[in-house]
Amino acid sequence: MVEERRGSVSEPKLDLDPATVRRARSLARKVGRPIVELAQAHTTVSVERAMLRLAGLGGADADGTPWVNRLADAVRADVGLEHGLALPVWDALVRGEAEDLETLAQKASAGSARFRLPNGKDATRAATASRRSVNQGILRIDGRRRERERLVKRIGDAPRQPWIYLIVATGDIHEDIPQAQQAAREGADVIAVIRSTGQSLLDYVPEGATREGFAGTYATQENFRLMRAALDESSKELGRYVRLTNYASGLCMPEIAALAGLERLDMMLNDSMYGILFRDINPVRTFVDQRFSRQVHARAGIIINTGEDNYLTTDDAVEAAHTVTTSQLLNEYFAKEAGLQDWQLGLGHAFEIDPDLKDSFRMELAHALLARELFPDAPLKWMPPTRHMTGDVFRGYLLDGFFNLAGALTGQGILLVGMMTEAVVTPWISDRDLALQNVRYVLDAAGALHEDFRPAPDGFIATRARQVLGESIDLLDRIVEHDHGLLDAIADGTFGLMKRPADAGRGLEGVAEKSSTYYNPATEILEGEQ
């Protein structure tokens, strides 16, 4: 079963001091715990809308605005967000304002429904009714997880790790499907449908199948359903289960996580700080949304992919290597606190050192092996070169070959296919075919080379790895000393050179501190399983 897959490293090779590793994780807990407490004390419009989606509310009005948004806005206008939506919404249903959620949303949108915060027996009845409805959605997610496990057992799984991960996205879901199926035939184990540019900044989830996007395809429930069904056909054809990835990030992270669980996606990009740093989304909004979304992923058996590789596109990959390790340790803490297990932690890192730098490949090996040994049971997601791709496709193809070799040498779990036309044009299908040939050749030729690769105990690779870990511990120490810990560090530009204060950024208006009467049945159910 998928849960039993583990990291590929066979034994430690860097001679890392166990006490040093324990100190790093202890500091990550100290940094992360106040953020968890902050998340527990707040809710957001997207968390509340995700709860409505789990209760079965979908669809949109004639203008394309989802009913969950219409209903959430109406309730918020009447009673505020700080109590949650569950009690006012199901109180209205119990009182007979409407016979179901969609009708209630329609009436609320038209201004013909009013909401109150119930108390006493009315509150108890509303809470019971809301939990019953939301539990049906979570049971559906449970069923989709069991379905995945049955399919992996019956059809078969990818024969080895690393899983070969390839991006497909044309903007048109009906064009994405045949391209994804062909990529699977060519050897891809994971298909990622990259999102349309800017979707992370939409405070709603588009509805239905979409045929127009910008450098990607919109993440919608119908698009998830169509691609999952197509890849199920390919899985049966190929005799191995082909996994599907999308993005649970941005302003609708909790909702997209819920939709992914309902439609049996297998992986989701879900990083604790990516939206803050690279999309200027408010830090509090992001941390609240991230925790809820990861609770959903944990329940759904979804592997998360984190985004540490992005730091190295804005900062120097040598000087900032320790920020990647620091973020990995924080992502691990946040993920496990939310209920995710080691096999679900696709922690990110990247092959982004300037190839003109002397010993660049040895440093790449040091960084990759450090990640592998710090997280031995996690299917690490290893990202190909992008920053130093110049348009010279021959040089780019060689760099991708070195990237693939580094992955084979260090036992990575998820290998994103690099394109020689990266940062030049949107890859053609032929570019993908050549890139997949590169991956297959290197992995087949290397075999289990990671078992034979043992850097000298006090050599360049081991020394560099220990240096990066030490710098990461120093950084965590400094973050602990900040008055407001991680929030101050993010505001100071510690990660990726991006300065993001906690009282600014997109989506701040959608955050509310929970009142003493706050209730969310989805949170209650998900946390009850931890």
Short mmCIF file of C-alpha atoms in Angstrom, two decimals:
data_model
loop_
_atom_site.label_atom_id
_atom_site.label_comp_id
_atom_site.label_asym_id
_atom_site.label_seq_id
_atom_site.Cartn_x
_atom_site.Cartn_y
_atom_site.Cartn_z
CA MET A 1 0.00 0.00 0.00
CA VAL A 2 1.13 3.57 -0.63
CA GLU A 3 1.55 4.24 3.10
CA GLU A 4 4.32 1.64 3.30
CA ARG A 5 6.62 3.31 0.78
CA ARG A 6 9.68 4.76 2.44
CA GLY A 7 12.72 6.84 1.60
CA SER A 8 15.44 5.29 -0.51
CA VAL A 9 18.51 5.85 1.64
CA SER A 10 19.87 2.59 3.04
CA GLU A 11 22.24 3.79 5.76
CA PRO A 12 23.72 7.07 7.04
CA LYS A 13 26.69 8.31 5.02
CA LEU A 14 27.42 11.78 6.38
CA ASP A 15 28.24 10.91 10.00
CA LEU A 16 25.86 13.58 11.26
CA ASP A 17 25.99 14.01 15.04
CA PRO A 18 22.66 12.64 16.40
CA ALA A 19 22.67 15.27 19.17
CA THR A 20 23.04 18.02 16.57
CA VAL A 21 20.13 16.64 14.56
CA ARG A 22 17.99 16.43 17.71
CA ARG A 23 18.87 20.04 18.53
CA ALA A 24 17.79 21.14 15.06
CA ARG A 25 14.40 19.48 15.47
CA SER A 26 14.00 20.83 19.00
CA LEU A 27 14.62 24.37 17.76
CA ALA A 28 12.15 23.84 14.89
CA ARG A 29 9.53 22.89 17.49
CA LYS A 30 10.29 26.03 19.51
CA VAL A 31 9.93 28.18 16.40
CA GLY A 32 6.85 26.37 15.14
CA ARG A 33 4.78 25.98 18.29
CA PRO A 34 3.74 29.67 18.60
CA ILE A 35 2.64 29.56 14.94
CA VAL A 36 0.46 26.52 15.65
CA GLU A 37 -1.07 28.32 18.62
CA LEU A 38 -1.71 31.33 16.40
CA ALA A 39 -3.43 29.09 13.84
CA GLN A 40 -5.52 27.41 16.51
CA ALA A 41 -6.77 30.79 17.73
CA HIS A 42 -7.91 32.05 14.31
CA THR A 43 -10.12 31.07 11.42
CA THR A 44 -10.38 32.30 7.83
CA VAL A 45 -13.05 32.62 5.17
CA SER A 46 -11.43 29.75 3.25
CA VAL A 47 -11.42 27.41 6.25
CA GLU A 48 -15.12 28.10 6.73
CA ARG A 49 -15.89 27.67 3.02
CA ALA A 50 -13.98 24.37 3.03
CA MET A 51 -16.27 23.20 5.82
CA LEU A 52 -19.29 24.06 3.64
CA ARG A 53 -17.77 22.16 0.72
CA LEU A 54 -17.27 19.09 2.92
CA ALA A 55 -20.95 19.39 3.83
CA GLY A 56 -21.80 19.10 0.14
CA LEU A 57 -22.29 22.69 -1.01
CA GLY A 58 -20.95 23.22 -4.53
CA GLY A 59 -21.86 25.01 -7.70
CA ALA A 60 -21.93 28.70 -8.55
CA ASP A 61 -24.36 31.44 -9.50
CA ALA A 62 -24.86 32.77 -13.03
CA ASP A 63 -21.85 35.08 -12.63
CA GLY A 64 -19.56 32.21 -11.64
CA THR A 65 -19.36 33.13 -7.94
CA PRO A 66 -19.38 29.90 -5.90
CA TRP A 67 -22.33 29.37 -3.59
CA VAL A 68 -19.92 28.79 -0.70
CA ASN A 69 -18.67 32.36 -1.17
CA ARG A 70 -22.18 33.77 -1.40
CA LEU A 71 -23.29 31.97 1.76
CA ALA A 72 -20.11 32.81 3.69
CA ASP A 73 -20.39 36.50 2.80
CA ALA A 74 -24.03 36.67 3.89
CA VAL A 75 -23.40 34.99 7.24
CA ARG A 76 -20.37 37.17 7.86
CA ALA A 77 -22.39 40.30 7.17
CA ASP A 78 -25.03 39.27 9.73
CA VAL A 79 -23.03 37.72 12.59
CA GLY A 80 -19.31 37.98 11.74
CA LEU A 81 -16.74 35.30 11.01
CA GLU A 82 -15.33 34.84 14.51
CA HIS A 83 -17.99 32.31 15.55
CA GLY A 84 -17.53 30.16 12.46
CA LEU A 85 -20.21 29.50 9.85
CA ALA A 86 -21.53 26.18 11.11
CA LEU A 87 -23.80 27.36 13.91
CA PRO A 88 -25.49 30.25 12.01
CA VAL A 89 -25.89 28.20 8.81
CA TRP A 90 -27.36 25.04 10.34
CA ASP A 91 -29.44 27.06 12.77
CA ALA A 92 -31.06 28.64 9.71
CA LEU A 93 -31.65 25.19 8.19
CA VAL A 94 -33.11 23.80 11.42
CA ARG A 95 -35.39 26.86 11.66
CA GLY A 96 -36.68 26.15 8.15
CA GLU A 97 -35.11 29.09 6.31
CA ALA A 98 -34.38 26.61 3.47
CA GLU A 99 -34.51 22.88 2.83
CA ASP A 100 -30.81 22.50 1.92
CA LEU A 101 -27.52 24.37 1.73
CA GLU A 102 -27.77 25.39 -1.92
CA THR A 103 -31.24 26.84 -1.51
CA LEU A 104 -30.09 28.65 1.61
CA ALA A 105 -27.12 30.09 -0.30
CA GLN A 106 -29.41 31.23 -3.08
CA LYS A 107 -31.79 32.91 -0.66
CA ALA A 108 -28.90 34.50 1.21
CA SER A 109 -27.50 35.83 -2.05
CA ALA A 110 -30.88 37.37 -2.85
CA GLY A 111 -31.11 38.92 0.61
CA SER A 112 -34.09 36.81 1.68
CA ALA A 113 -32.38 34.83 4.44
CA ARG A 114 -31.13 36.15 7.76
CA PHE A 115 -28.65 34.57 10.16
CA ARG A 116 -28.16 34.66 13.91
CA LEU A 117 -25.79 33.09 16.43
CA PRO A 118 -27.90 30.50 18.27
CA ASN A 119 -27.42 29.62 21.92
CA GLY A 120 -28.59 26.96 24.32
CA LYS A 121 -30.55 24.09 22.80
CA ASP A 122 -30.69 25.87 19.44
CA ALA A 123 -26.88 25.91 19.30
CA THR A 124 -26.72 22.24 20.26
CA ARG A 125 -29.17 21.29 17.52
CA ALA A 126 -27.26 23.34 14.95
CA ALA A 127 -23.92 21.82 15.98
CA THR A 128 -25.31 18.28 15.78
CA ALA A 129 -26.82 18.87 12.35
CA SER A 130 -23.66 20.50 11.01
CA ARG A 131 -21.43 17.70 12.26
CA ARG A 132 -23.70 15.11 10.63
CA SER A 133 -23.50 16.89 7.27
CA VAL A 134 -19.75 17.55 7.34
CA ASN A 135 -19.01 14.01 8.46
CA GLN A 136 -20.58 12.74 5.23
CA GLY A 137 -17.96 14.63 3.24
CA ILE A 138 -15.11 13.34 5.38
CA LEU A 139 -16.44 9.80 4.99
CA ARG A 140 -16.32 10.35 1.22
CA ILE A 141 -12.66 11.34 1.55
CA ASP A 142 -12.05 8.18 3.59
CA GLY A 143 -13.66 6.16 0.81
CA ARG A 144 -11.49 7.76 -1.87
CA ARG A 145 -8.38 6.94 0.16
CA ARG A 146 -9.41 3.29 0.42
CA GLU A 147 -10.12 3.32 -3.30
CA ARG A 148 -6.56 4.49 -4.01
CA GLU A 149 -5.14 1.76 -1.82
CA ARG A 150 -7.22 -0.90 -3.61
CA LEU A 151 -6.13 0.36 -7.03
CA VAL A 152 -2.44 0.40 -6.09
CA LYS A 153 -2.76 -3.16 -4.79
CA ARG A 154 -4.76 -4.42 -7.78
CA ILE A 155 -3.11 -2.54 -10.66
CA GLY A 156 0.42 -2.25 -9.30
CA ASP A 157 2.64 0.63 -8.27
CA ALA A 158 5.57 2.43 -9.86
CA PRO A 159 8.33 -0.20 -9.86
CA ARG A 160 10.89 1.97 -8.10
CA GLN A 161 11.70 5.30 -6.56
CA PRO A 162 12.38 8.01 -7.42
CA TRP A 163 8.98 8.57 -8.92
CA ILE A 164 9.30 10.49 -12.17
CA TYR A 165 7.23 13.68 -11.85
CA LEU A 166 6.24 15.62 -14.96
CA ILE A 167 4.29 18.86 -15.38
CA VAL A 168 1.46 19.12 -17.92
CA ALA A 169 -0.64 22.24 -18.34
CA THR A 170 -1.94 23.87 -21.50
CA GLY A 171 -4.76 25.94 -20.01
CA ASP A 172 -7.34 23.57 -21.54
CA ILE A 173 -8.16 20.54 -19.39
CA HIS A 174 -9.32 18.64 -22.48
CA GLU A 175 -5.90 19.19 -24.06
CA ASP A 176 -4.09 18.39 -20.81
CA ILE A 177 -5.66 14.94 -20.63
CA PRO A 178 -4.13 13.36 -23.78
CA GLN A 179 -0.78 15.01 -23.02
CA ALA A 180 -0.83 13.60 -19.49
CA GLN A 181 -1.75 10.13 -20.73
CA GLN A 182 1.08 10.21 -23.27
CA ALA A 183 3.52 11.36 -20.60
CA ALA A 184 2.49 8.37 -18.48
CA ARG A 185 3.13 6.04 -21.43
CA GLU A 186 6.59 7.59 -21.77
CA GLY A 187 7.41 6.78 -18.15
CA ALA A 188 6.00 9.53 -15.90
CA ASP A 189 4.81 8.19 -12.53
CA VAL A 190 3.30 11.48 -11.31
CA ILE A 191 1.44 14.03 -13.44
CA ALA A 192 1.30 17.57 -12.10
CA VAL A 193 -1.29 19.91 -13.60
CA ILE A 194 0.21 23.31 -12.92
CA ARG A 195 -2.32 26.02 -12.06
CA SER A 196 -3.17 29.01 -14.18
CA THR A 197 -1.03 32.02 -13.34
CA GLY A 198 -2.66 34.12 -10.64
CA GLN A 199 -5.15 31.54 -9.38
CA SER A 200 -3.44 31.54 -5.99
CA LEU A 201 -4.63 35.14 -5.57
CA LEU A 202 -8.29 34.40 -6.32
CA ASP A 203 -10.37 34.25 -3.15
CA TYR A 204 -12.71 31.72 -4.73
CA VAL A 205 -12.38 28.40 -6.53
CA PRO A 206 -13.60 28.51 -10.15
CA GLU A 207 -16.37 26.11 -11.06
CA GLY A 208 -16.51 23.45 -13.78
CA ALA A 209 -14.20 22.28 -16.56
CA THR A 210 -12.06 25.10 -17.91
CA ARG A 211 -10.62 25.57 -21.39
CA GLU A 212 -8.64 28.80 -20.96
CA GLY A 213 -5.77 29.43 -18.59
CA PHE A 214 -2.55 31.40 -18.43
CA ALA A 215 0.62 29.24 -18.35
CA GLY A 216 -1.49 26.61 -16.62
CA THR A 217 -4.96 25.16 -16.09
CA TYR A 218 -7.38 26.29 -13.40
CA ALA A 219 -7.68 24.03 -10.37
CA THR A 220 -11.38 23.14 -10.12
CA GLN A 221 -13.23 20.13 -8.77
CA GLU A 222 -14.41 19.14 -12.25
CA ASN A 223 -10.90 19.42 -13.69
CA PHE A 224 -9.65 17.23 -10.83
CA ARG A 225 -12.36 14.66 -11.58
CA LEU A 226 -11.67 14.59 -15.32
CA MET A 227 -7.91 14.18 -14.99
CA ARG A 228 -8.17 11.56 -12.24
CA ALA A 229 -10.53 9.50 -14.38
CA ALA A 230 -8.20 9.77 -17.37
CA LEU A 231 -5.17 8.71 -15.35
CA ASP A 232 -7.13 5.78 -13.93
CA GLU A 233 -7.59 4.61 -17.52
CA SER A 234 -3.86 5.02 -18.12
CA SER A 235 -3.05 3.18 -14.88
CA LYS A 236 -5.02 0.15 -16.05
CA GLU A 237 -3.41 0.32 -19.48
CA LEU A 238 0.13 0.53 -18.09
CA GLY A 239 -0.18 -1.80 -15.12
CA ARG A 240 0.96 0.82 -12.58
CA TYR A 241 -0.93 3.45 -10.63
CA VAL A 242 -0.25 6.94 -12.06
CA ARG A 243 -0.44 9.67 -9.44
CA LEU A 244 -2.01 13.10 -9.87
CA THR A 245 -0.76 16.37 -8.37
CA ASN A 246 -2.18 19.85 -8.11
CA TYR A 247 -1.70 22.92 -5.93
CA ALA A 248 -3.24 23.51 -2.48
CA SER A 249 -1.72 26.94 -1.99
CA GLY A 250 -2.90 30.52 -2.15
CA LEU A 251 -6.03 32.11 -0.74
CA CYS A 252 -8.18 28.98 -1.18
CA MET A 253 -5.74 26.41 0.20
CA PRO A 254 -8.26 24.70 2.56
CA GLU A 255 -10.98 24.46 -0.10
CA ILE A 256 -8.68 23.03 -2.74
CA ALA A 257 -7.39 20.51 -0.20
CA ALA A 258 -10.95 19.39 0.47
CA LEU A 259 -11.74 19.10 -3.24
CA ALA A 260 -8.53 17.14 -3.79
CA GLY A 261 -9.51 14.67 -1.09
CA LEU A 262 -13.00 14.28 -2.56
CA GLU A 263 -11.62 13.63 -6.06
CA ARG A 264 -8.71 11.33 -5.01
CA LEU A 265 -5.71 13.39 -5.91
CA ASP A 266 -2.50 11.83 -4.64
CA MET A 267 -0.15 14.77 -4.07
CA MET A 268 -0.64 18.47 -3.46
CA LEU A 269 1.85 21.31 -3.41
CA ASN A 270 1.44 22.66 0.10
CA ASP A 271 4.18 24.76 1.63
CA SER A 272 4.01 26.62 4.93
CA MET A 273 5.60 29.84 3.65
CA TYR A 274 5.44 29.85 -0.17
CA GLY A 275 2.28 31.95 -0.41
CA ILE A 276 3.66 34.43 2.10
CA LEU A 277 7.01 34.90 0.40
CA PHE A 278 6.20 34.64 -3.29
CA ARG A 279 2.53 35.71 -3.47
CA ASP A 280 2.47 38.30 -0.66
CA ILE A 281 -0.40 36.53 1.10
CA ASN A 282 -0.81 37.57 4.71
CA PRO A 283 1.28 35.33 7.03
CA VAL A 284 -1.50 34.70 9.55
CA ARG A 285 -3.96 33.82 6.78
CA THR A 286 -1.43 31.41 5.30
CA PHE A 287 -0.55 29.62 8.53
CA VAL A 288 -4.20 29.16 9.52
CA ASP A 289 -5.16 27.89 6.07
CA GLN A 290 -2.08 25.68 5.84
CA ARG A 291 -2.80 23.86 9.11
CA PHE A 292 -6.39 23.04 8.16
CA SER A 293 -5.41 21.98 4.64
CA ARG A 294 -2.75 19.63 6.01
CA GLN A 295 -5.25 18.07 8.37
CA VAL A 296 -7.37 17.29 5.31
CA HIS A 297 -4.34 15.92 3.45
CA ALA A 298 -3.48 13.71 6.41
CA ARG A 299 -7.00 12.26 6.41
CA ALA A 300 -7.01 11.81 2.61
CA GLY A 301 -3.64 10.03 2.45
CA ILE A 302 -2.24 12.76 0.20
CA ILE A 303 1.51 13.41 -0.07
CA ILE A 304 2.41 17.08 0.24
CA ASN A 305 5.17 18.75 -1.79
CA THR A 306 6.81 21.74 -0.14
CA GLY A 307 8.42 24.68 -1.94
CA GLU A 308 11.91 25.22 -0.57
CA ASP A 309 13.30 25.16 -4.11
CA ASN A 310 11.77 28.60 -4.67
CA TYR A 311 14.12 30.23 -2.16
CA LEU A 312 17.02 29.41 -4.46
CA THR A 313 15.46 31.24 -7.39
CA THR A 314 15.63 34.53 -5.48
CA ASP A 315 18.64 33.94 -3.24
CA ASP A 316 22.08 32.39 -3.78
CA ALA A 317 21.95 28.58 -3.68
CA VAL A 318 25.25 28.34 -1.79
CA GLU A 319 24.92 31.17 0.69
CA ALA A 320 21.22 30.44 1.35
CA ALA A 321 21.43 26.64 1.45
CA HIS A 322 20.80 26.65 5.20
CA THR A 323 17.47 28.50 4.72
CA VAL A 324 16.27 25.50 2.71
CA THR A 325 17.21 23.12 5.53
CA THR A 326 15.59 25.43 8.08
CA SER A 327 12.36 25.54 6.09
CA GLN A 328 12.39 21.75 5.66
CA LEU A 329 12.64 21.32 9.43
CA LEU A 330 9.78 23.78 9.98
CA ASN A 331 7.65 22.16 7.28
CA GLU A 332 8.24 18.78 8.91
CA TYR A 333 7.13 20.09 12.29
CA PHE A 334 4.01 21.82 10.95
CA ALA A 335 3.11 18.76 8.87
CA LYS A 336 3.44 16.25 11.68
CA GLU A 337 1.55 18.51 14.09
CA ALA A 338 -1.31 18.50 11.57
CA GLY A 339 -1.29 14.70 11.43
CA LEU A 340 0.82 13.92 8.36
CA GLN A 341 3.20 10.95 8.50
CA ASP A 342 6.76 10.65 7.20
CA TRP A 343 5.67 8.94 3.97
CA GLN A 344 3.53 12.00 3.17
CA LEU A 345 6.35 14.56 3.44
CA GLY A 346 7.58 15.44 -0.03
CA LEU A 347 9.97 18.06 1.34
CA GLY A 348 11.42 20.24 -1.39
CA HIS A 349 14.94 21.16 -2.41
CA ALA A 350 16.64 22.00 -5.69
CA PHE A 351 19.65 21.77 -8.01
CA GLU A 352 20.23 25.51 -8.41
CA ILE A 353 23.94 26.20 -7.77
CA ASP A 354 25.65 28.16 -10.55
CA PRO A 355 27.23 25.46 -12.75
CA ASP A 356 30.20 27.75 -13.44
CA LEU A 357 31.12 27.61 -9.76
CA LYS A 358 34.01 25.26 -8.96
CA ASP A 359 32.87 22.07 -7.21
CA SER A 360 29.23 22.94 -7.89
CA PHE A 361 28.25 19.31 -8.41
CA ARG A 362 29.94 18.22 -5.18
CA MET A 363 27.99 20.90 -3.30
CA GLU A 364 24.75 19.78 -4.94
CA LEU A 365 25.48 16.25 -3.73
CA ALA A 366 26.19 17.55 -0.22
CA HIS A 367 22.88 19.45 -0.05
CA ALA A 368 20.84 16.60 -1.52
CA LEU A 369 22.42 13.99 0.74
CA LEU A 370 21.90 16.20 3.81
CA ALA A 371 18.18 16.40 3.04
CA ARG A 372 18.02 12.67 2.42
CA GLU A 373 19.66 11.83 5.76
CA LEU A 374 17.77 14.38 7.85
CA PHE A 375 14.47 12.96 6.57
CA PRO A 376 15.24 9.29 5.82
CA ASP A 377 11.61 8.15 5.57
CA ALA A 378 10.29 11.08 3.55
CA PRO A 379 9.85 10.93 -0.26
CA LEU A 380 11.85 14.10 -0.90
CA LYS A 381 10.90 16.16 -3.95
CA TRP A 382 14.07 17.06 -5.89
CA MET A 383 13.73 19.99 -8.30
CA PRO A 384 15.76 20.45 -11.52
CA PRO A 385 17.86 23.47 -12.56
CA THR A 386 15.89 26.52 -13.68
CA ARG A 387 17.74 29.65 -12.58
CA HIS A 388 20.88 28.97 -14.62
CA MET A 389 19.22 27.64 -17.76
CA THR A 390 20.41 29.98 -20.52
CA GLY A 391 18.62 28.95 -23.70
CA ASP A 392 21.53 26.73 -24.78
CA VAL A 393 19.49 23.52 -25.01
CA PHE A 394 22.57 21.29 -25.22
CA ARG A 395 24.04 22.73 -22.03
CA GLY A 396 20.59 22.56 -20.42
CA TYR A 397 20.18 18.90 -21.36
CA LEU A 398 23.58 18.16 -19.79
CA LEU A 399 22.66 20.04 -16.61
CA ASP A 400 19.45 18.01 -16.36
CA GLY A 401 21.50 14.84 -16.74
CA PHE A 402 23.72 15.91 -13.84
CA PHE A 403 20.59 16.69 -11.83
CA ASN A 404 19.21 13.22 -12.53
CA LEU A 405 22.55 11.66 -11.56
CA ALA A 406 22.59 13.57 -8.27
CA GLY A 407 19.11 12.23 -7.58
CA ALA A 408 20.23 8.67 -8.27
CA LEU A 409 23.34 9.05 -6.09
CA THR A 410 21.45 10.43 -3.11
CA GLY A 411 18.24 8.35 -3.21
CA GLN A 412 15.65 11.05 -3.82
CA GLY A 413 11.99 10.04 -3.71
CA ILE A 414 10.28 12.31 -6.27
CA LEU A 415 12.28 13.54 -9.27
CA LEU A 416 10.77 16.42 -11.21
CA VAL A 417 11.69 16.12 -14.89
CA GLY A 418 13.91 19.00 -16.04
CA MET A 419 13.41 20.50 -19.50
CA MET A 420 16.28 21.73 -21.67
CA THR A 421 13.98 24.54 -22.86
CA GLU A 422 13.23 25.64 -19.28
CA ALA A 423 12.71 29.42 -19.02
CA VAL A 424 12.88 29.75 -22.82
CA VAL A 425 9.56 28.46 -24.16
CA THR A 426 6.64 26.39 -22.93
CA PRO A 427 7.96 22.86 -23.54
CA TRP A 428 6.75 20.98 -26.60
CA ILE A 429 5.65 17.36 -26.24
CA SER A 430 8.90 16.42 -28.00
CA ASP A 431 10.85 18.31 -25.30
CA ARG A 432 9.11 16.22 -22.65
CA ASP A 433 9.92 13.01 -24.53
CA LEU A 434 13.62 13.91 -24.69
CA ALA A 435 13.63 14.90 -21.01
CA LEU A 436 12.02 11.59 -20.04
CA GLN A 437 14.63 9.74 -22.11
CA ASN A 438 17.32 11.56 -20.13
CA VAL A 439 15.77 10.51 -16.81
CA ARG A 440 15.27 6.91 -17.89
CA TYR A 441 18.81 6.57 -19.18
CA VAL A 442 20.42 7.98 -16.03
CA LEU A 443 18.24 6.03 -13.60
CA ASP A 444 18.60 2.76 -15.52
CA ALA A 445 22.35 3.18 -15.96
CA ALA A 446 22.88 4.19 -12.32
CA GLY A 447 20.64 1.48 -10.89
CA ALA A 448 21.16 1.29 -7.12
CA LEU A 449 24.27 3.44 -7.29
CA HIS A 450 23.26 5.24 -4.10
CA GLU A 451 24.13 2.02 -2.24
CA ASP A 452 27.75 2.29 -3.44
CA PHE A 453 28.13 6.05 -3.04
CA ARG A 454 29.94 6.84 0.21
CA PRO A 455 31.60 10.24 0.51
CA ALA A 456 34.78 10.43 2.58
CA PRO A 457 33.90 11.03 6.28
CA ASP A 458 35.92 14.25 6.44
CA GLY A 459 35.85 15.06 2.75
CA PHE A 460 34.31 17.98 0.90
CA ILE A 461 30.74 16.60 0.71
CA ALA A 462 30.42 15.54 4.34
CA THR A 463 32.05 18.73 5.61
CA ARG A 464 29.77 20.92 3.48
CA ALA A 465 26.66 19.06 4.68
CA ARG A 466 27.62 19.52 8.32
CA GLN A 467 28.33 23.20 7.67
CA VAL A 468 24.86 23.76 6.20
CA LEU A 469 23.20 21.96 9.11
CA GLY A 470 25.18 24.08 11.57
CA GLU A 471 24.15 27.28 9.80
CA SER A 472 20.54 26.12 9.90
CA ILE A 473 20.76 25.61 13.66
CA ASP A 474 22.28 29.08 14.05
CA LEU A 475 19.40 30.56 12.07
CA LEU A 476 16.79 28.72 14.14
CA ASP A 477 18.51 30.00 17.28
CA ARG A 478 18.24 33.57 15.99
CA ILE A 479 14.57 33.11 15.10
CA VAL A 480 13.82 31.87 18.61
CA GLU A 481 15.38 35.04 19.99
CA HIS A 482 13.07 37.32 17.95
CA ASP A 483 10.24 38.90 19.95
CA HIS A 484 7.67 37.36 17.64
CA GLY A 485 9.75 34.45 16.41
CA LEU A 486 9.05 33.25 12.90
CA LEU A 487 6.72 36.13 12.05
CA ASP A 488 9.56 38.59 12.72
CA ALA A 489 12.01 36.49 10.71
CA ILE A 490 9.64 36.47 7.74
CA ALA A 491 9.15 40.23 8.05
CA ASP A 492 12.94 40.71 8.05
CA GLY A 493 13.43 38.89 4.72
CA THR A 494 15.13 35.83 6.20
CA PHE A 495 13.70 33.47 3.58
CA GLY A 496 14.17 34.12 -0.13
CA LEU A 497 15.01 37.78 0.58
CA MET A 498 11.28 38.55 0.76
CA LYS A 499 10.08 40.87 3.55
CA ARG A 500 6.49 40.10 4.55
CA PRO A 501 5.12 41.70 7.75
CA ALA A 502 2.39 39.90 9.69
CA ASP A 503 -0.02 42.86 9.55
CA ALA A 504 -0.01 43.20 5.76
CA GLY A 505 -0.47 41.13 2.63
CA ARG A 506 -3.36 39.79 0.59
CA GLY A 507 -6.23 38.08 2.39
CA LEU A 508 -5.74 39.72 5.79
CA GLU A 509 -9.37 40.87 5.76
CA GLY A 510 -10.42 37.22 5.60
CA VAL A 511 -8.88 36.35 8.99
CA ALA A 512 -10.77 36.40 12.30
CA GLU A 513 -9.79 35.58 15.86
CA LYS A 514 -12.06 32.84 17.19
CA SER A 515 -14.68 33.79 19.74
CA SER A 516 -15.52 31.69 22.81
CA THR A 517 -18.52 30.29 20.89
CA TYR A 518 -16.55 29.30 17.76
CA TYR A 519 -17.50 25.94 16.30
CA ASN A 520 -16.31 24.07 13.20
CA PRO A 521 -17.36 20.43 12.87
CA ALA A 522 -14.68 19.74 10.25
CA THR A 523 -11.91 20.78 12.63
CA GLU A 524 -13.52 18.81 15.44
CA ILE A 525 -13.66 15.63 13.33
CA LEU A 526 -10.18 15.98 11.81
CA GLU A 527 -8.47 16.75 15.11
CA GLY A 528 -10.33 13.92 16.80
CA GLU A 529 -8.40 11.46 14.62
CA GLN A 530 -4.93 12.68 15.65
#
